[in-house]
PDB file of C-alpha atoms in Angstrom:
ATOM      1  CA  MET A1358     -63.147 339.289 101.593  1.00 68.00           C
ATOM      2  CA  ARG A1359     -60.729 336.263 102.566  1.00 74.00           C
ATOM      3  CA  PHE A1360     -61.041 334.188 105.226  1.00 83.00           C
ATOM      4  CA  GLU A1361     -58.384 332.989 107.351  1.00 85.00           C
ATOM      5  CA  TYR A1362     -58.700 329.668 109.137  1.00 90.00           C
ATOM      6  CA  PRO A1363     -57.123 329.921 113.083  1.00 91.00           C
ATOM      7  CA  ALA A1364     -53.662 328.427 113.655  1.00 91.00           C
ATOM      8  CA  LEU A1365     -54.238 324.215 113.582  1.00 90.00           C
ATOM      9  CA  PRO A1366     -54.423 322.959 116.729  1.00 90.00           C
ATOM     10  CA  GLN A1367     -51.096 321.391 118.120  1.00 89.00           C
ATOM     11  CA  GLY A1368     -51.114 317.692 119.355  1.00 93.00           C
ATOM     12  CA  VAL A1369     -48.843 315.159 119.070  1.00 96.00           C
ATOM     13  CA  PRO A1370     -49.038 312.786 115.909  1.00 96.00           C
ATOM     14  CA  LEU A1371     -49.573 309.408 116.158  1.00 97.00           C
ATOM     15  CA  SER A1372     -46.826 306.961 115.225  1.00 97.00           C
ATOM     16  CA  GLU A1373     -47.561 305.032 111.953  1.00 97.00           C
ATOM     17  CA  VAL A1374     -48.191 301.936 113.377  1.00 97.00           C
ATOM     18  CA  GLU A1375     -50.812 303.928 115.867  1.00 97.00           C
ATOM     19  CA  GLN A1376     -52.623 305.388 113.094  1.00 97.00           C
ATOM     20  CA  GLN A1377     -52.627 302.443 111.005  1.00 97.00           C
ATOM     21  CA  ALA A1378     -54.791 300.550 114.204  1.00 98.00           C
ATOM     22  CA  LEU A1379     -56.784 303.383 114.370  1.00 97.00           C
ATOM     23  CA  CYS A1380     -57.781 303.581 110.631  1.00 98.00           C
ATOM     24  CA  GLN A1381     -58.537 299.757 110.872  1.00 98.00           C
ATOM     25  CA  GLU A1382     -60.596 300.233 114.325  1.00 97.00           C
ATOM     26  CA  ILE A1383     -62.441 303.115 112.416  1.00 97.00           C
ATOM     27  CA  LEU A1384     -63.579 300.857 109.088  1.00 97.00           C
ATOM     28  CA  ALA A1385     -64.343 297.956 111.340  1.00 97.00           C
ATOM     29  CA  GLU A1386     -66.788 300.271 113.247  1.00 96.00           C
ATOM     30  CA  ILE A1387     -68.315 301.193 110.139  1.00 96.00           C
ATOM     31  CA  GLU A1388     -68.583 297.644 108.369  1.00 95.00           C
ATOM     32  CA  GLY A1389     -70.064 296.409 111.820  1.00 94.00           C
ATOM     33  CA  GLY A1390     -73.223 299.108 111.260  1.00 89.00           C
ATOM     34  CA  GLN A1391     -72.503 301.129 114.251  1.00 87.00           C
ATOM     35  CA  PHE A1392     -73.923 304.256 112.413  1.00 89.00           C
ATOM     36  CA  LYS A1393     -77.141 305.057 112.167  1.00 85.00           C
ATOM     37  CA  ALA A1394     -77.897 306.877 108.514  1.00 86.00           C
ATOM     38  CA  VAL A1395     -79.548 310.161 108.015  1.00 83.00           C
ATOM     39  CA  GLY A1396     -80.235 312.521 105.099  1.00 59.00           C
ATOM     40  CA  THR A1397     -84.276 311.729 104.775  1.00 65.00           C
ATOM     41  CA  ALA A1398     -87.243 312.939 106.267  1.00 56.00           C
ATOM     42  CA  SER A1399     -88.666 309.911 108.027  1.00 55.00           C
ATOM     43  CA  ALA A1400     -90.841 310.121 111.087  1.00 49.00           C
ATOM     44  CA  GLU A1401     -88.121 308.403 113.343  1.00 54.00           C
ATOM     45  CA  ASN A1402     -85.442 311.255 111.936  1.00 57.00           C
ATOM     46  CA  HIS A1403     -87.778 313.629 113.200  1.00 53.00           C
ATOM     47  CA  SER A1404     -88.578 312.336 116.331  1.00 61.00           C
ATOM     48  CA  HIS A1405     -84.727 311.514 117.040  1.00 56.00           C
ATOM     49  CA  TRP A1406     -84.054 315.554 116.402  1.00 49.00           C
ATOM     50  CA  GLU A1407     -86.910 316.399 118.878  1.00 55.00           C
ATOM     51  CA  GLU A1408     -85.865 314.323 121.196  1.00 57.00           C
ATOM     52  CA  PHE A1409     -82.253 315.279 120.818  1.00 56.00           C
ATOM     53  CA  TRP A1410     -82.878 319.179 121.549  1.00 52.00           C
ATOM     54  CA  GLN A1411     -85.140 318.430 124.405  1.00 56.00           C
ATOM     55  CA  PHE A1412     -82.364 317.439 126.227  1.00 55.00           C
ATOM     56  CA  ASN A1413     -79.953 320.191 125.236  1.00 55.00           C
ATOM     57  CA  LEU A1414     -82.078 323.068 125.497  1.00 52.00           C
ATOM     58  CA  ASP A1415     -79.569 325.230 127.808  1.00 53.00           C
ATOM     59  CA  LEU A1416     -78.186 327.750 125.141  1.00 47.00           C
ATOM     60  CA  THR A1417     -75.050 328.357 127.206  1.00 50.00           C
ATOM     61  CA  ARG A1418     -74.572 325.048 127.105  1.00 58.00           C
ATOM     62  CA  VAL A1419     -71.968 323.111 124.320  1.00 61.00           C
ATOM     63  CA  PRO A1420     -74.260 320.895 122.307  1.00 60.00           C
ATOM     64  CA  ALA A1421     -73.859 317.175 122.825  1.00 59.00           C
ATOM     65  CA  TYR A1422     -72.552 316.756 119.348  1.00 60.00           C
ATOM     66  CA  LEU A1423     -69.049 318.443 119.982  1.00 66.00           C
ATOM     67  CA  ARG A1424     -67.881 315.866 122.253  1.00 71.00           C
ATOM     68  CA  LYS A1425     -64.554 316.369 124.116  1.00 79.00           C
ATOM     69  CA  ALA A1426     -61.744 313.997 122.745  1.00 87.00           C
ATOM     70  CA  LYS A1427     -58.282 314.113 123.203  1.00 90.00           C
ATOM     71  CA  LEU A1428     -57.996 312.473 119.972  1.00 94.00           C
ATOM     72  CA  LEU A1429     -58.033 314.647 116.560  1.00 96.00           C
ATOM     73  CA  ARG A1430     -57.410 314.428 112.590  1.00 96.00           C
ATOM     74  CA  ILE A1431     -54.811 317.307 111.546  1.00 97.00           C
ATOM     75  CA  ASN A1432     -53.657 318.176 108.227  1.00 96.00           C
ATOM     76  CA  LYS A1433     -54.269 314.344 107.275  1.00 97.00           C
ATOM     77  CA  ARG A1434     -53.255 312.567 110.311  1.00 97.00           C
ATOM     78  CA  PHE A1435     -54.469 311.660 113.513  1.00 97.00           C
ATOM     79  CA  HIS A1436     -52.800 313.557 116.466  1.00 97.00           C
ATOM     80  CA  ARG A1437     -53.362 313.263 120.252  1.00 96.00           C
ATOM     81  CA  MET A1438     -54.227 316.301 122.299  1.00 94.00           C
ATOM     82  CA  GLU A1439     -53.194 317.647 125.381  1.00 92.00           C
ATOM     83  CA  ARG A1440     -56.717 318.866 126.435  1.00 91.00           C
ATOM     84  CA  SER A1441     -60.257 317.059 125.589  1.00 90.00           C
ATOM     85  CA  THR A1442     -61.746 320.568 124.598  1.00 90.00           C
ATOM     86  CA  ASP A1443     -59.174 321.079 121.939  1.00 92.00           C
ATOM     87  CA  GLU A1444     -61.497 321.037 119.075  1.00 91.00           C
ATOM     88  CA  MET A1445     -64.019 322.819 120.935  1.00 90.00           C
ATOM     89  CA  TYR A1446     -62.230 325.935 121.553  1.00 91.00           C
ATOM     90  CA  TRP A1447     -60.410 325.264 117.735  1.00 93.00           C
ATOM     91  CA  TYR A1448     -64.181 325.543 116.494  1.00 93.00           C
ATOM     92  CA  MET A1449     -64.936 328.686 118.344  1.00 93.00           C
ATOM     93  CA  CYS A1450     -62.149 330.564 116.847  1.00 94.00           C
ATOM     94  CA  ILE A1451     -63.529 329.420 113.484  1.00 95.00           C
ATOM     95  CA  ARG A1452     -67.105 330.558 114.637  1.00 95.00           C
ATOM     96  CA  HIS A1453     -65.793 334.133 115.373  1.00 95.00           C
ATOM     97  CA  SER A1454     -63.930 334.198 112.431  1.00 95.00           C
ATOM     98  CA  VAL A1455     -66.766 333.576 109.818  1.00 96.00           C
ATOM     99  CA  LEU A1456     -69.012 335.975 111.796  1.00 96.00           C
ATOM    100  CA  SER A1457     -66.155 338.390 111.965  1.00 95.00           C
ATOM    101  CA  THR A1458     -65.531 338.371 108.013  1.00 95.00           C
ATOM    102  CA  TYR A1459     -68.864 337.183 106.768  1.00 96.00           C
ATOM    103  CA  PHE A1460     -71.586 338.889 108.913  1.00 96.00           C
ATOM    104  CA  LYS A1461     -70.024 342.589 109.779  1.00 94.00           C
ATOM    105  CA  ASN A1462     -72.253 344.728 107.312  1.00 94.00           C
ATOM    106  CA  ILE A1463     -75.386 342.017 107.855  1.00 95.00           C
ATOM    107  CA  GLN A1464     -78.000 343.143 109.878  1.00 90.00           C
ATOM    108  CA  ILE A1465     -80.417 339.844 109.661  1.00 95.00           C
ATOM    109  CA  ILE A1466     -78.827 336.010 109.994  1.00 96.00           C
ATOM    110  CA  TYR A1467     -80.590 333.331 109.757  1.00 97.00           C
ATOM    111  CA  GLU A1468     -79.172 329.960 110.990  1.00 96.00           C
ATOM    112  CA  PHE A1469     -80.815 327.172 108.997  1.00 96.00           C
ATOM    113  CA  GLY A1470     -80.216 324.059 111.582  1.00 92.00           C
ATOM    114  CA  CYS A1471     -79.703 326.356 114.470  1.00 90.00           C
ATOM    115  CA  GLY A1472     -80.584 323.388 117.057  1.00 84.00           C
ATOM    116  CA  ASN A1473     -80.248 324.999 120.767  1.00 80.00           C
ATOM    117  CA  GLY A1474     -79.172 328.379 119.220  1.00 84.00           C
ATOM    118  CA  TRP A1475     -75.520 328.016 120.672  1.00 86.00           C
ATOM    119  CA  ASN A1476     -74.163 329.809 117.714  1.00 91.00           C
ATOM    120  CA  LEU A1477     -76.794 332.039 117.737  1.00 90.00           C
ATOM    121  CA  ARG A1478     -75.897 333.680 121.028  1.00 86.00           C
ATOM    122  CA  ALA A1479     -72.186 333.811 119.921  1.00 91.00           C
ATOM    123  CA  ALA A1480     -72.979 335.923 117.237  1.00 93.00           C
ATOM    124  CA  HIS A1481     -75.184 338.121 119.754  1.00 90.00           C
ATOM    125  CA  GLN A1482     -72.587 338.864 122.056  1.00 90.00           C
ATOM    126  CA  LEU A1483     -70.620 340.022 118.697  1.00 94.00           C
ATOM    127  CA  TYR A1484     -73.206 341.874 117.108  1.00 93.00           C
ATOM    128  CA  PRO A1485     -75.535 342.991 119.897  1.00 89.00           C
ATOM    129  CA  PHE A1486     -77.681 345.316 117.782  1.00 88.00           C
ATOM    130  CA  LYS A1487     -78.301 342.349 115.214  1.00 90.00           C
ATOM    131  CA  GLN A1488     -81.355 340.803 114.553  1.00 90.00           C
ATOM    132  CA  MET A1489     -80.925 336.601 114.488  1.00 91.00           C
ATOM    133  CA  VAL A1490     -83.226 334.100 113.165  1.00 93.00           C
ATOM    134  CA  GLY A1491     -83.513 330.471 114.518  1.00 92.00           C
ATOM    135  CA  LEU A1492     -84.485 327.729 112.163  1.00 93.00           C
ATOM    136  CA  ASP A1493     -85.057 324.165 112.991  1.00 90.00           C
ATOM    137  CA  TRP A1494     -86.749 320.602 112.223  1.00 84.00           C
ATOM    138  CA  ALA A1495     -87.463 320.558 116.072  1.00 79.00           C
ATOM    139  CA  ASN A1496     -90.203 322.327 117.705  1.00 78.00           C
ATOM    140  CA  SER A1497     -88.258 321.337 120.748  1.00 73.00           C
ATOM    141  CA  ALA A1498     -85.293 323.754 119.901  1.00 73.00           C
ATOM    142  CA  ILE A1499     -87.112 326.552 118.325  1.00 77.00           C
ATOM    143  CA  LYS A1500     -89.515 327.077 121.769  1.00 74.00           C
ATOM    144  CA  GLU A1501     -86.361 328.082 123.651  1.00 69.00           C
ATOM    145  CA  LEU A1502     -85.444 330.630 121.409  1.00 73.00           C
ATOM    146  CA  ASN A1503     -88.823 332.002 121.025  1.00 72.00           C
ATOM    147  CA  ARG A1504     -88.698 332.751 124.956  1.00 68.00           C
ATOM    148  CA  LEU A1505     -85.786 334.994 124.641  1.00 58.00           C
ATOM    149  CA  GLY A1506     -87.727 337.505 122.291  1.00 52.00           C
ATOM    150  CA  ARG A1507     -86.240 341.496 121.966  1.00 50.00           C
ATOM    151  CA  LEU A1508     -82.821 341.652 124.003  1.00 48.00           C
ATOM    152  CA  LYS A1509     -81.840 344.468 126.222  1.00 47.00           C
ATOM    153  CA  THR A1510     -79.328 345.791 123.428  1.00 46.00           C
ATOM    154  CA  GLY A1511     -82.250 346.365 120.813  1.00 47.00           C
ATOM    155  CA  GLY A1512     -81.384 343.416 118.674  1.00 53.00           C
ATOM    156  CA  TRP A1513     -83.739 340.097 119.091  1.00 70.00           C
ATOM    157  CA  ILE A1514     -83.517 336.442 118.762  1.00 76.00           C
ATOM    158  CA  ARG A1515     -86.706 334.414 117.511  1.00 85.00           C
ATOM    159  CA  GLY A1516     -87.138 330.554 116.487  1.00 86.00           C
ATOM    160  CA  ARG A1517     -89.198 329.255 113.905  1.00 89.00           C
ATOM    161  CA  GLN A1518     -89.623 325.852 112.510  1.00 89.00           C
ATOM    162  CA  PHE A1519     -88.410 324.756 109.211  1.00 93.00           C
ATOM    163  CA  ASP A1520     -87.991 321.671 107.106  1.00 92.00           C
ATOM    164  CA  PHE A1521     -84.991 321.478 104.533  1.00 94.00           C
ATOM    165  CA  PHE A1522     -87.016 318.774 102.912  1.00 93.00           C
ATOM    166  CA  ASP A1523     -90.153 320.640 102.201  1.00 93.00           C
ATOM    167  CA  PRO A1524     -89.338 324.618 102.696  1.00 96.00           C
ATOM    168  CA  ASP A1525     -91.730 326.941 103.899  1.00 95.00           C
ATOM    169  CA  TYR A1526     -91.886 329.489 101.123  1.00 96.00           C
ATOM    170  CA  ASP A1527     -94.263 331.822 103.427  1.00 95.00           C
ATOM    171  CA  LEU A1528     -90.762 332.594 105.002  1.00 94.00           C
ATOM    172  CA  LYS A1529     -89.372 335.332 102.865  1.00 96.00           C
ATOM    173  CA  LEU A1530     -85.574 336.230 103.571  1.00 96.00           C
ATOM    174  CA  GLU A1531     -85.302 339.798 104.290  1.00 94.00           C
ATOM    175  CA  PRO A1532     -83.204 341.812 101.167  1.00 94.00           C
ATOM    176  CA  GLY A1533     -79.397 342.102 102.426  1.00 95.00           C
ATOM    177  CA  SER A1534     -79.953 339.254 104.983  1.00 97.00           C
ATOM    178  CA  ALA A1535     -77.382 336.254 105.523  1.00 98.00           C
ATOM    179  CA  VAL A1536     -77.735 332.290 105.577  1.00 98.00           C
ATOM    180  CA  TRP A1537     -75.808 330.482 108.137  1.00 98.00           C
ATOM    181  CA  THR A1538     -75.496 326.966 108.422  1.00 97.00           C
ATOM    182  CA  VAL A1539     -73.044 324.588 110.896  1.00 95.00           C
ATOM    183  CA  GLY A1540     -72.848 320.898 110.789  1.00 93.00           C
ATOM    184  CA  ALA A1541     -77.034 321.013 109.599  1.00 93.00           C
ATOM    185  CA  LEU A1542     -76.831 320.395 106.011  1.00 95.00           C
ATOM    186  CA  GLU A1543     -74.656 317.284 106.553  1.00 93.00           C
ATOM    187  CA  GLN A1544     -78.341 315.636 107.788  1.00 91.00           C
ATOM    188  CA  THR A1545     -79.877 316.083 104.239  1.00 93.00           C
ATOM    189  CA  GLY A1546     -77.714 313.200 102.537  1.00 92.00           C
ATOM    190  CA  GLN A1547     -78.547 314.155  98.499  1.00 92.00           C
ATOM    191  CA  HIS A1548     -81.880 315.717  99.209  1.00 93.00           C
ATOM    192  CA  TRP A1549     -80.652 319.306  99.973  1.00 96.00           C
ATOM    193  CA  GLY A1550     -82.283 320.137  96.466  1.00 97.00           C
ATOM    194  CA  PRO A1551     -85.408 321.556  97.674  1.00 97.00           C
ATOM    195  CA  PHE A1552     -83.169 323.958 100.017  1.00 97.00           C
ATOM    196  CA  LEU A1553     -81.238 325.320  97.674  1.00 98.00           C
ATOM    197  CA  GLU A1554     -83.716 326.173  95.346  1.00 98.00           C
ATOM    198  CA  TYR A1555     -85.473 327.979  98.473  1.00 98.00           C
ATOM    199  CA  LEU A1556     -82.384 330.179  98.580  1.00 98.00           C
ATOM    200  CA  LEU A1557     -81.789 330.500  95.215  1.00 98.00           C
ATOM    201  CA  ALA A1558     -85.682 332.079  94.994  1.00 98.00           C
ATOM    202  CA  ASN A1559     -84.851 334.265  98.337  1.00 98.00           C
ATOM    203  CA  LYS A1560     -82.074 335.271  97.358  1.00 97.00           C
ATOM    204  CA  PRO A1561     -79.616 336.385 100.760  1.00 98.00           C
ATOM    205  CA  ALA A1562     -76.984 338.595 100.344  1.00 98.00           C
ATOM    206  CA  ILE A1563     -74.792 335.494 101.176  1.00 98.00           C
ATOM    207  CA  CYS A1564     -74.638 331.835 102.394  1.00 98.00           C
ATOM    208  CA  VAL A1565     -72.078 330.574 104.635  1.00 98.00           C
ATOM    209  CA  HIS A1566     -71.879 326.780 105.274  1.00 98.00           C
ATOM    210  CA  VAL A1567     -69.402 325.323 107.532  1.00 97.00           C
ATOM    211  CA  GLU A1568     -70.087 321.417 106.981  1.00 97.00           C
ATOM    212  CA  PRO A1569     -68.183 318.427 106.159  1.00 97.00           C
ATOM    213  CA  ILE A1570     -67.347 318.254 102.569  1.00 98.00           C
ATOM    214  CA  VAL A1571     -66.830 314.778 101.134  1.00 98.00           C
ATOM    215  CA  GLU A1572     -65.517 315.445  98.008  1.00 98.00           C
ATOM    216  CA  TRP A1573     -62.618 317.276  99.662  1.00 98.00           C
ATOM    217  CA  TYR A1574     -61.063 314.482 101.362  1.00 98.00           C
ATOM    218  CA  ASP A1575     -57.973 312.668  99.370  1.00 98.00           C
ATOM    219  CA  PRO A1576     -59.247 308.751  99.082  1.00 97.00           C
ATOM    220  CA  LYS A1577     -55.700 308.000  98.462  1.00 98.00           C
ATOM    221  CA  ASN A1578     -55.029 308.818 102.510  1.00 98.00           C
ATOM    222  CA  PRO A1579     -55.557 306.531 104.757  1.00 98.00           C
ATOM    223  CA  VAL A1580     -56.860 308.861 107.462  1.00 98.00           C
ATOM    224  CA  ASP A1581     -59.236 310.860 104.679  1.00 98.00           C
ATOM    225  CA  ALA A1582     -60.563 307.317 103.647  1.00 98.00           C
ATOM    226  CA  THR A1583     -62.092 306.642 107.283  1.00 98.00           C
ATOM    227  CA  ALA A1584     -63.308 310.109 107.036  1.00 98.00           C
ATOM    228  CA  ILE A1585     -64.484 309.199 103.624  1.00 98.00           C
ATOM    229  CA  ALA A1586     -66.239 305.891 104.470  1.00 98.00           C
ATOM    230  CA  TYR A1587     -67.978 307.123 107.463  1.00 97.00           C
ATOM    231  CA  HIS A1588     -69.556 310.036 105.576  1.00 97.00           C
ATOM    232  CA  LEU A1589     -70.715 307.465 103.156  1.00 96.00           C
ATOM    233  CA  ALA A1590     -72.162 305.321 106.256  1.00 95.00           C
ATOM    234  CA  ARG A1591     -73.838 308.377 107.540  1.00 94.00           C
ATOM    235  CA  ASN A1592     -75.172 309.433 104.235  1.00 94.00           C
ATOM    236  CA  TYR A1593     -74.101 312.920 104.849  1.00 95.00           C
ATOM    237  CA  TRP A1594     -74.983 315.295 102.144  1.00 94.00           C
ATOM    238  CA  GLN A1595     -73.319 315.206  98.767  1.00 95.00           C
ATOM    239  CA  GLY A1596     -73.266 316.420  95.434  1.00 97.00           C
ATOM    240  CA  PHE A1597     -73.394 320.212  96.770  1.00 97.00           C
ATOM    241  CA  PRO A1598     -69.927 321.123  95.269  1.00 97.00           C
ATOM    242  CA  SER A1599     -70.143 320.242  91.972  1.00 97.00           C
ATOM    243  CA  ARG A1600     -73.810 321.467  91.613  1.00 98.00           C
ATOM    244  CA  MET A1601     -72.597 324.869  92.629  1.00 98.00           C
ATOM    245  CA  GLU A1602     -69.898 325.133  90.451  1.00 98.00           C
ATOM    246  CA  ASP A1603     -72.506 324.335  87.931  1.00 98.00           C
ATOM    247  CA  LEU A1604     -74.660 326.822  88.483  1.00 98.00           C
ATOM    248  CA  ALA A1605     -71.575 329.317  88.822  1.00 98.00           C
ATOM    249  CA  ARG A1606     -71.018 328.418  85.149  1.00 98.00           C
ATOM    250  CA  GLN A1607     -74.553 329.480  84.608  1.00 98.00           C
ATOM    251  CA  GLY A1608     -74.112 332.702  86.188  1.00 98.00           C
ATOM    252  CA  LYS A1609     -77.026 331.947  88.493  1.00 98.00           C
ATOM    253  CA  VAL A1610     -74.986 332.223  91.677  1.00 98.00           C
ATOM    254  CA  GLU A1611     -70.940 333.339  92.756  1.00 98.00           C
ATOM    255  CA  ILE A1612     -68.780 330.862  94.965  1.00 97.00           C
ATOM    256  CA  LEU A1613     -66.721 333.117  97.252  1.00 97.00           C
ATOM    257  CA  GLN A1614     -64.951 330.567  99.243  1.00 96.00           C
ATOM    258  CA  LYS A1615     -64.148 327.144  99.366  1.00 96.00           C
ATOM    259  CA  GLN A1616     -61.880 326.287 101.710  1.00 95.00           C
ATOM    260  CA  ARG A1617     -61.177 322.999 103.649  1.00 96.00           C
ATOM    261  CA  SER A1618     -60.609 322.696 107.416  1.00 95.00           C
ATOM    262  CA  TYR A1619     -57.876 320.307 108.018  1.00 96.00           C
ATOM    263  CA  VAL A1620     -59.158 319.660 111.345  1.00 96.00           C
ATOM    264  CA  GLY A1621     -61.687 317.296 112.564  1.00 95.00           C
ATOM    265  CA  SER A1622     -62.965 314.826 115.335  1.00 94.00           C
ATOM    266  CA  LYS A1623     -62.167 311.004 115.291  1.00 95.00           C
ATOM    267  CA  TYR A1624     -64.609 310.226 112.256  1.00 96.00           C
ATOM    268  CA  LEU A1625     -64.621 313.464 110.166  1.00 96.00           C
ATOM    269  CA  GLU A1626     -63.674 317.114 109.485  1.00 96.00           C
ATOM    270  CA  GLY A1627     -66.822 318.977 110.152  1.00 94.00           C
ATOM    271  CA  TYR A1628     -66.030 322.115 109.346  1.00 95.00           C
ATOM    272  CA  SER A1629     -64.871 323.055 105.856  1.00 97.00           C
ATOM    273  CA  LEU A1630     -66.288 326.324 103.936  1.00 97.00           C
ATOM    274  CA  PHE A1631     -68.153 326.923 101.542  1.00 98.00           C
ATOM    275  CA  VAL A1632     -69.491 330.688 101.071  1.00 98.00           C
ATOM    276  CA  TRP A1633     -71.590 331.692  97.888  1.00 98.00           C
ATOM    277  CA  ARG A1634     -74.434 334.200  97.132  1.00 98.00           C
ATOM    278  CA  PRO A1635     -77.256 334.191  94.637  1.00 98.00           C
ATOM    279  CA  LEU A1636     -77.193 336.004  91.486  1.00 97.00           C
TER     280      LEU A1636
END
């Protein structure tokens, strides 16, 4: 099983002067405290996501976090794009490749941190007879999923509340199922341990994470250095790859794929891939 990323988007690289100025601009924004830290189970963070998904519930709508922009980071350089939607369409190609590669023989897909269910709708279009379960911290998100219920094709999508920081062990994952996260575990900071233990206990057939992974940047590269600074300022998840390597050496998991995307937004690469399964 080998996943291939779509071809890199085509853009015009910024000049060295422009790139240096942009790096300085990003670092100044970070040092100025413009970005809020996440990674905790605080009432404030919970309230933020409840409110966010109340205004992003349309399942046909691209979530607000996937913003239009004509500036992307590609292969450790900044590029100016022709269209502001290039990142969105490239992500949609990644998503299709992930679904086609890893979920073909899976009957139940659990997306943790599913938000408005945009990814699950894409999965349903590709696999109309499969069962989809969307799990999210915010009740406002899962209520919308539960309005769909059973679909005309015989498959179904349903929603359920789930807390990464305090997993509900009453939710038993079906044998042979798949776990999927997209830009969700980033929100757990250094507190992803309870969710990992939950997955190890439930033993899904495969776990696929499309997330920003700070350990895979090159700190000597000035563009990557801005992503590292931003990632740390936001308190996005850290330490997962090394923990999984430890578990692999202990024979508790098998790592199936580790791959950096080399594509991202102004601030970070959000599409790196980590695929594994419990043993």
